[in-house]
Amino acid sequence: MQNGDLLATKRDGLSFGRLGEGWVHLCVDMQRMFAEETPWTAAWMPRVLPTVVALVELAPERSIFTRFVPPRSFENVQGTWRRYYERWQMMTRERLDSDMIELAPPLRRFVPPARTFDKLVYSPWFDGRLWAQLSRLSVDTLVISGAETEVCVLSTVLGAIDLGFRVIIATDAICSSADSTHDAMLEIYHSRFGMQVETASSAEILEAA
């Protein structure tokens, strides 16, 4: 379990070379309901959006946008998700403007050739559909951007690690609502996942594509 030890002093940078041919940009939940004034606003999202756009522009056909889709009502989910959506009933689909689930406007123009992938939980790997899509495309490397650093981005990263993908996090293209937990999460990637997660600026990633 000590896979971070060999690179414990490593900071940002592509430690394992250029991207190669089998890479995809997986952009996590850059949606209106997080970018605009709602109870779930991610305050940093407007700040990182131009950087996300630059990553997509490199190769729109290699970009997949995940979208977090709330249930129609809290009564449509079970377990702790029901408790969660009882608290956030204003964000269920019976109350939320349906267009708020869409991508932030600067990203919509890339679809197609970019694709969207809808999910009902934090992780895009939950039901196996995304893994199957990427396997058919012989994808071995994921460049990850989006929101939020310590929630859906984290869930995306951990699932990708378990599936054996090379994971590259674009540090200036992820965002959170809290500086402290964003910074703490990057420190965890550096200190505990050095053999499986690389953190790099978008400029370095673009140069290595």
mmCIF file of C-alpha atoms in Angstrom:
data_model
loop_
_atom_site.group_PDB
_atom_site.id
_atom_site.type_symbol
_atom_site.label_atom_id
_atom_site.label_comp_id
_atom_site.label_asym_id
_atom_site.label_seq_id
_atom_site.Cartn_x
_atom_site.Cartn_y
_atom_site.Cartn_z
ATOM 1 C CA MET A 1 0.000 0.000 0.000
ATOM 2 C CA GLN A 2 3.018 2.294 0.047
ATOM 3 C CA ASN A 3 2.974 3.097 -3.656
ATOM 4 C CA GLY A 4 3.678 6.774 -3.037
ATOM 5 C CA ASP A 5 6.996 6.206 -1.303
ATOM 6 C CA LEU A 6 9.143 5.915 -4.412
ATOM 7 C CA LEU A 7 8.049 9.350 -5.571
ATOM 8 C CA ALA A 8 7.339 10.927 -2.217
ATOM 9 C CA THR A 9 9.269 14.062 -3.146
ATOM 10 C CA LYS A 10 7.718 14.384 -6.612
ATOM 11 C CA ARG A 11 5.621 17.454 -7.333
ATOM 12 C CA ASP A 12 3.852 18.474 -10.538
ATOM 13 C CA GLY A 13 5.053 17.119 -13.837
ATOM 14 C CA LEU A 14 4.669 14.276 -16.326
ATOM 15 C CA SER A 15 6.865 11.614 -14.776
ATOM 16 C CA PHE A 16 6.173 8.924 -17.357
ATOM 17 C CA GLY A 17 6.633 10.680 -20.675
ATOM 18 C CA ARG A 18 4.378 11.915 -23.421
ATOM 19 C CA LEU A 19 0.704 11.001 -23.729
ATOM 20 C CA GLY A 20 0.990 8.460 -26.519
ATOM 21 C CA GLU A 21 -1.846 7.467 -28.830
ATOM 22 C CA GLY A 22 -4.374 6.064 -26.362
ATOM 23 C CA TRP A 23 -5.331 9.142 -24.371
ATOM 24 C CA VAL A 24 -8.697 10.733 -23.659
ATOM 25 C CA HIS A 25 -9.579 13.948 -21.866
ATOM 26 C CA LEU A 26 -12.202 13.149 -19.239
ATOM 27 C CA CYS A 27 -13.817 16.397 -18.131
ATOM 28 C CA VAL A 28 -15.810 16.013 -14.926
ATOM 29 C CA ASP A 29 -19.167 17.742 -14.382
ATOM 30 C CA MET A 30 -18.500 21.180 -15.856
ATOM 31 C CA GLN A 31 -22.221 21.951 -15.812
ATOM 32 C CA ARG A 32 -24.355 25.052 -15.444
ATOM 33 C CA MET A 33 -25.679 23.981 -12.049
ATOM 34 C CA PHE A 34 -22.139 24.170 -10.673
ATOM 35 C CA ALA A 35 -20.978 27.184 -12.677
ATOM 36 C CA GLU A 36 -23.946 29.456 -11.999
ATOM 37 C CA GLU A 37 -25.807 30.718 -8.939
ATOM 38 C CA THR A 38 -27.291 27.623 -7.282
ATOM 39 C CA PRO A 39 -26.871 25.991 -3.871
ATOM 40 C CA TRP A 40 -24.187 23.811 -5.497
ATOM 41 C CA THR A 41 -22.119 26.590 -7.043
ATOM 42 C CA ALA A 42 -18.418 25.750 -7.335
ATOM 43 C CA ALA A 43 -16.951 29.209 -6.980
ATOM 44 C CA TRP A 44 -13.729 28.428 -8.829
ATOM 45 C CA MET A 45 -15.375 27.035 -11.943
ATOM 46 C CA PRO A 46 -15.417 30.285 -13.967
ATOM 47 C CA ARG A 47 -11.725 30.677 -13.151
ATOM 48 C CA VAL A 48 -10.693 27.296 -14.586
ATOM 49 C CA LEU A 49 -13.185 27.193 -17.461
ATOM 50 C CA PRO A 50 -10.849 28.850 -20.032
ATOM 51 C CA THR A 51 -8.162 26.282 -19.201
ATOM 52 C CA VAL A 52 -10.636 23.433 -19.632
ATOM 53 C CA VAL A 53 -11.641 24.918 -22.991
ATOM 54 C CA ALA A 54 -7.983 24.939 -24.071
ATOM 55 C CA LEU A 55 -7.649 21.237 -23.227
ATOM 56 C CA VAL A 56 -10.782 20.399 -25.192
ATOM 57 C CA GLU A 57 -9.671 22.480 -28.172
ATOM 58 C CA LEU A 58 -6.553 20.355 -28.507
ATOM 59 C CA ALA A 59 -8.626 17.385 -29.697
ATOM 60 C CA PRO A 60 -12.393 17.680 -29.181
ATOM 61 C CA GLU A 61 -12.906 14.163 -30.511
ATOM 62 C CA ARG A 62 -10.843 12.861 -27.583
ATOM 63 C CA SER A 63 -12.942 14.649 -24.950
ATOM 64 C CA ILE A 64 -15.699 13.096 -22.856
ATOM 65 C CA PHE A 65 -17.789 15.319 -20.587
ATOM 66 C CA THR A 66 -19.359 13.579 -17.606
ATOM 67 C CA ARG A 67 -22.589 15.093 -16.327
ATOM 68 C CA PHE A 68 -23.936 14.552 -12.824
ATOM 69 C CA VAL A 69 -27.700 14.032 -13.168
ATOM 70 C CA PRO A 70 -29.826 14.331 -10.005
ATOM 71 C CA PRO A 71 -32.915 12.142 -9.599
ATOM 72 C CA ARG A 72 -36.361 13.454 -10.389
ATOM 73 C CA SER A 73 -37.245 13.346 -6.701
ATOM 74 C CA PHE A 74 -35.583 12.260 -3.460
ATOM 75 C CA GLU A 75 -38.187 9.479 -3.398
ATOM 76 C CA ASN A 76 -36.535 7.925 -6.480
ATOM 77 C CA VAL A 77 -33.319 7.026 -4.642
ATOM 78 C CA GLN A 78 -32.423 4.834 -1.690
ATOM 79 C CA GLY A 79 -30.076 4.704 1.252
ATOM 80 C CA THR A 80 -28.038 7.784 2.126
ATOM 81 C CA TRP A 81 -28.753 9.260 -1.302
ATOM 82 C CA ARG A 82 -32.368 9.705 -0.169
ATOM 83 C CA ARG A 83 -31.197 11.610 2.887
ATOM 84 C CA TYR A 84 -28.862 13.640 0.672
ATOM 85 C CA TYR A 85 -31.606 14.675 -1.735
ATOM 86 C CA GLU A 86 -34.093 15.353 1.048
ATOM 87 C CA ARG A 87 -31.576 17.998 2.095
ATOM 88 C CA TRP A 88 -31.091 19.239 -1.498
ATOM 89 C CA GLN A 89 -34.619 18.891 -2.879
ATOM 90 C CA MET A 90 -34.215 22.172 -4.764
ATOM 91 C CA MET A 91 -31.563 20.415 -6.908
ATOM 92 C CA THR A 92 -33.747 17.476 -7.945
ATOM 93 C CA ARG A 93 -35.057 17.447 -11.507
ATOM 94 C CA GLU A 94 -38.651 18.115 -10.467
ATOM 95 C CA ARG A 95 -37.531 21.525 -9.157
ATOM 96 C CA LEU A 96 -34.381 22.381 -11.100
ATOM 97 C CA ASP A 97 -34.527 23.960 -14.560
ATOM 98 C CA SER A 98 -33.572 21.067 -16.851
ATOM 99 C CA ASP A 99 -31.098 23.226 -18.756
ATOM 100 C CA MET A 100 -29.003 23.595 -15.611
ATOM 101 C CA ILE A 101 -27.845 20.003 -16.065
ATOM 102 C CA GLU A 102 -26.277 20.924 -19.408
ATOM 103 C CA LEU A 103 -22.613 21.765 -19.883
ATOM 104 C CA ALA A 104 -21.388 25.287 -19.230
ATOM 105 C CA PRO A 105 -22.051 27.269 -22.442
ATOM 106 C CA PRO A 106 -18.396 27.588 -23.601
ATOM 107 C CA LEU A 107 -18.164 23.780 -23.707
ATOM 108 C CA ARG A 108 -21.384 22.946 -25.519
ATOM 109 C CA ARG A 109 -20.023 23.850 -28.938
ATOM 110 C CA PHE A 110 -17.570 20.953 -28.787
ATOM 111 C CA VAL A 111 -20.347 18.307 -28.719
ATOM 112 C CA PRO A 112 -20.046 16.617 -31.160
ATOM 113 C CA PRO A 113 -17.343 15.454 -31.808
ATOM 114 C CA ALA A 114 -16.817 15.492 -28.023
ATOM 115 C CA ARG A 115 -19.210 13.222 -26.171
ATOM 116 C CA THR A 116 -21.226 13.405 -22.967
ATOM 117 C CA PHE A 117 -21.591 10.689 -20.374
ATOM 118 C CA ASP A 118 -24.387 10.955 -17.816
ATOM 119 C CA LYS A 119 -24.053 9.467 -14.341
ATOM 120 C CA LEU A 120 -26.298 9.371 -11.290
ATOM 121 C CA VAL A 121 -23.557 9.205 -8.642
ATOM 122 C CA TYR A 122 -20.133 10.744 -8.078
ATOM 123 C CA SER A 123 -18.244 8.008 -9.930
ATOM 124 C CA PRO A 124 -18.539 7.547 -13.695
ATOM 125 C CA TRP A 125 -17.339 3.934 -13.286
ATOM 126 C CA PHE A 126 -20.259 2.681 -11.191
ATOM 127 C CA ASP A 127 -22.154 0.694 -13.823
ATOM 128 C CA GLY A 128 -19.272 -0.236 -16.144
ATOM 129 C CA ARG A 129 -20.530 1.622 -19.228
ATOM 130 C CA LEU A 130 -17.688 4.139 -19.405
ATOM 131 C CA TRP A 131 -15.023 1.481 -18.890
ATOM 132 C CA ALA A 132 -16.565 -0.532 -21.740
ATOM 133 C CA GLN A 133 -16.536 2.504 -24.057
ATOM 134 C CA LEU A 134 -12.917 3.305 -23.312
ATOM 135 C CA SER A 135 -11.861 -0.318 -23.690
ATOM 136 C CA ARG A 136 -13.362 -0.450 -27.174
ATOM 137 C CA LEU A 137 -11.292 2.622 -28.055
ATOM 138 C CA SER A 138 -8.072 1.104 -26.603
ATOM 139 C CA VAL A 139 -7.723 4.030 -24.187
ATOM 140 C CA ASP A 140 -4.911 3.669 -21.658
ATOM 141 C CA THR A 141 -4.413 7.271 -20.444
ATOM 142 C CA LEU A 142 -6.869 9.737 -18.929
ATOM 143 C CA VAL A 143 -6.265 13.471 -18.669
ATOM 144 C CA ILE A 144 -8.698 14.626 -15.996
ATOM 145 C CA SER A 145 -10.163 18.092 -15.491
ATOM 146 C CA GLY A 146 -13.333 19.440 -13.913
ATOM 147 C CA ALA A 147 -15.166 19.763 -10.602
ATOM 148 C CA GLU A 148 -14.965 19.293 -7.710
ATOM 149 C CA THR A 149 -11.435 18.313 -6.738
ATOM 150 C CA GLU A 150 -12.348 16.354 -3.615
ATOM 151 C CA VAL A 151 -15.727 14.934 -4.693
ATOM 152 C CA CYS A 152 -16.495 13.874 -8.281
ATOM 153 C CA VAL A 153 -12.934 14.428 -9.541
ATOM 154 C CA LEU A 154 -11.630 12.314 -6.653
ATOM 155 C CA SER A 155 -14.142 9.549 -7.350
ATOM 156 C CA THR A 156 -13.193 9.609 -11.034
ATOM 157 C CA VAL A 157 -9.490 9.423 -10.248
ATOM 158 C CA LEU A 158 -9.751 6.560 -7.750
ATOM 159 C CA GLY A 159 -11.862 4.461 -10.099
ATOM 160 C CA ALA A 160 -9.429 5.107 -12.951
ATOM 161 C CA ILE A 161 -6.538 3.993 -10.738
ATOM 162 C CA ASP A 162 -8.352 0.765 -9.859
ATOM 163 C CA LEU A 163 -8.937 0.077 -13.558
ATOM 164 C CA GLY A 164 -5.252 0.564 -14.359
ATOM 165 C CA PHE A 165 -5.402 3.735 -16.446
ATOM 166 C CA ARG A 166 -2.518 6.159 -16.512
ATOM 167 C CA VAL A 167 -4.052 9.153 -14.721
ATOM 168 C CA ILE A 168 -2.922 12.719 -15.374
ATOM 169 C CA ILE A 169 -4.646 15.499 -13.436
ATOM 170 C CA ALA A 170 -4.564 18.948 -15.001
ATOM 171 C CA THR A 171 -3.928 20.937 -11.832
ATOM 172 C CA ASP A 172 -4.997 24.289 -13.272
ATOM 173 C CA ALA A 173 -8.160 22.800 -14.806
ATOM 174 C CA ILE A 174 -9.747 21.314 -11.671
ATOM 175 C CA CYS A 175 -11.689 23.299 -9.119
ATOM 176 C CA SER A 176 -13.327 23.185 -5.738
ATOM 177 C CA SER A 177 -15.312 25.424 -3.446
ATOM 178 C CA ALA A 178 -12.664 25.350 -0.729
ATOM 179 C CA ASP A 179 -8.959 26.127 -0.974
ATOM 180 C CA SER A 180 -8.024 23.970 1.993
ATOM 181 C CA THR A 181 -9.518 20.703 0.769
ATOM 182 C CA HIS A 182 -8.412 21.317 -2.822
ATOM 183 C CA ASP A 183 -4.823 21.803 -1.661
ATOM 184 C CA ALA A 184 -5.034 18.825 0.687
ATOM 185 C CA MET A 185 -6.248 16.586 -2.125
ATOM 186 C CA LEU A 186 -3.348 17.582 -4.378
ATOM 187 C CA GLU A 187 -0.959 16.827 -1.525
ATOM 188 C CA ILE A 188 -2.477 13.370 -1.155
ATOM 189 C CA TYR A 189 -1.957 12.684 -4.859
ATOM 190 C CA HIS A 190 1.678 13.733 -4.520
ATOM 191 C CA SER A 191 2.447 11.807 -1.361
ATOM 192 C CA ARG A 192 0.330 8.657 -1.700
ATOM 193 C CA PHE A 193 -0.257 7.974 -5.401
ATOM 194 C CA GLY A 194 3.066 8.867 -6.992
ATOM 195 C CA MET A 195 3.258 5.724 -9.135
ATOM 196 C CA GLN A 196 -0.313 5.990 -10.421
ATOM 197 C CA VAL A 197 -1.208 9.696 -10.588
ATOM 198 C CA GLU A 198 0.663 12.486 -12.335
ATOM 199 C CA THR A 199 -0.224 16.119 -11.747
ATOM 200 C CA ALA A 200 0.741 18.633 -14.404
ATOM 201 C CA SER A 201 -0.238 22.030 -15.732
ATOM 202 C CA SER A 202 -2.429 22.207 -18.812
ATOM 203 C CA ALA A 203 0.486 23.815 -20.697
ATOM 204 C CA GLU A 204 2.692 20.807 -20.027
ATOM 205 C CA ILE A 205 -0.081 18.411 -21.000
ATOM 206 C CA LEU A 206 -0.766 20.265 -24.239
ATOM 207 C CA GLU A 207 2.931 20.201 -25.096
ATOM 208 C CA ALA A 208 3.125 16.452 -24.425
ATOM 209 C CA ALA A 209 0.099 15.466 -26.527
#
